[in-house]
Amino acid sequence: MGDMTGMDARDTDLKKELDATLQTRRELGEEYESALVDSFLEKIDQRIDGAVDRRVRRQLAEQQMQTARDSRSPKATDSWGERYGFGIVSLVLAVPLSAIGGGVAHLPGLLVAWAGIVGVNVVQAVRTNPGLFGRRKSSRDGDWED
């Protein structure tokens, strides 16, 4: 209904323009009627063009937002802390995990601890960057070309 209120205001402005044009015609006489009508019609054309331009810009903006939403992975909006914090925390935890794995099972324990750390980080990297290893790259490129 807010749109109707805007239309009422524009209609009121248009009526004022028409009244002013008719008043000017009365004052100037019939010889200026053609110029006054042309001027009034030009103002109407400008309003129509403005309304069409606004609608087109709004629709384009909506389409661009929808395209951006569709092409963006769920994690693309994560902040730096969310994207890289996991890796930093795992590196901080790597020291005690390495000490425990190396202390309990020596070299095999150390290797298992680091394999787990690397594995968890690879999974996180693939989850936050789906096309990281090129599996989806060709299909994503096709989407952009359409």
PDB file of C-alpha atoms in Angstrom, residues 90-100 114 117:
ATOM      1  CA  SER A  90      44.938 -26.463  14.960  1.00  0.00           C
ATOM      2  CA  LEU A  91      48.530 -25.226  14.668  1.00  0.00           C
ATOM      3  CA  VAL A  92      48.481 -24.064  18.297  1.00  0.00           C
ATOM      4  CA  LEU A  93      47.138 -27.467  19.342  1.00  0.00           C
ATOM      5  CA  ALA A  94      49.752 -29.191  17.165  1.00  0.00           C
ATOM      6  CA  VAL A  95      52.461 -28.635  19.795  1.00  0.00           C
ATOM      7  CA  PRO A  96      50.773 -30.533  22.664  1.00  0.00           C
ATOM      8  CA  LEU A  97      49.374 -33.161  20.276  1.00  0.00           C
ATOM      9  CA  SER A  98      52.859 -33.740  18.864  1.00  0.00           C
ATOM     10  CA  ALA A  99      54.314 -34.004  22.363  1.00  0.00           C
ATOM     11  CA  ILE A 100      51.676 -36.508  23.466  1.00  0.00           C
ATOM     12  CA  TRP A 114      50.374 -34.729  12.283  1.00  0.00           C
ATOM     13  CA  ILE A 117      46.135 -32.277  12.010  1.00  0.00           C
TER      14      ILE A 117
END
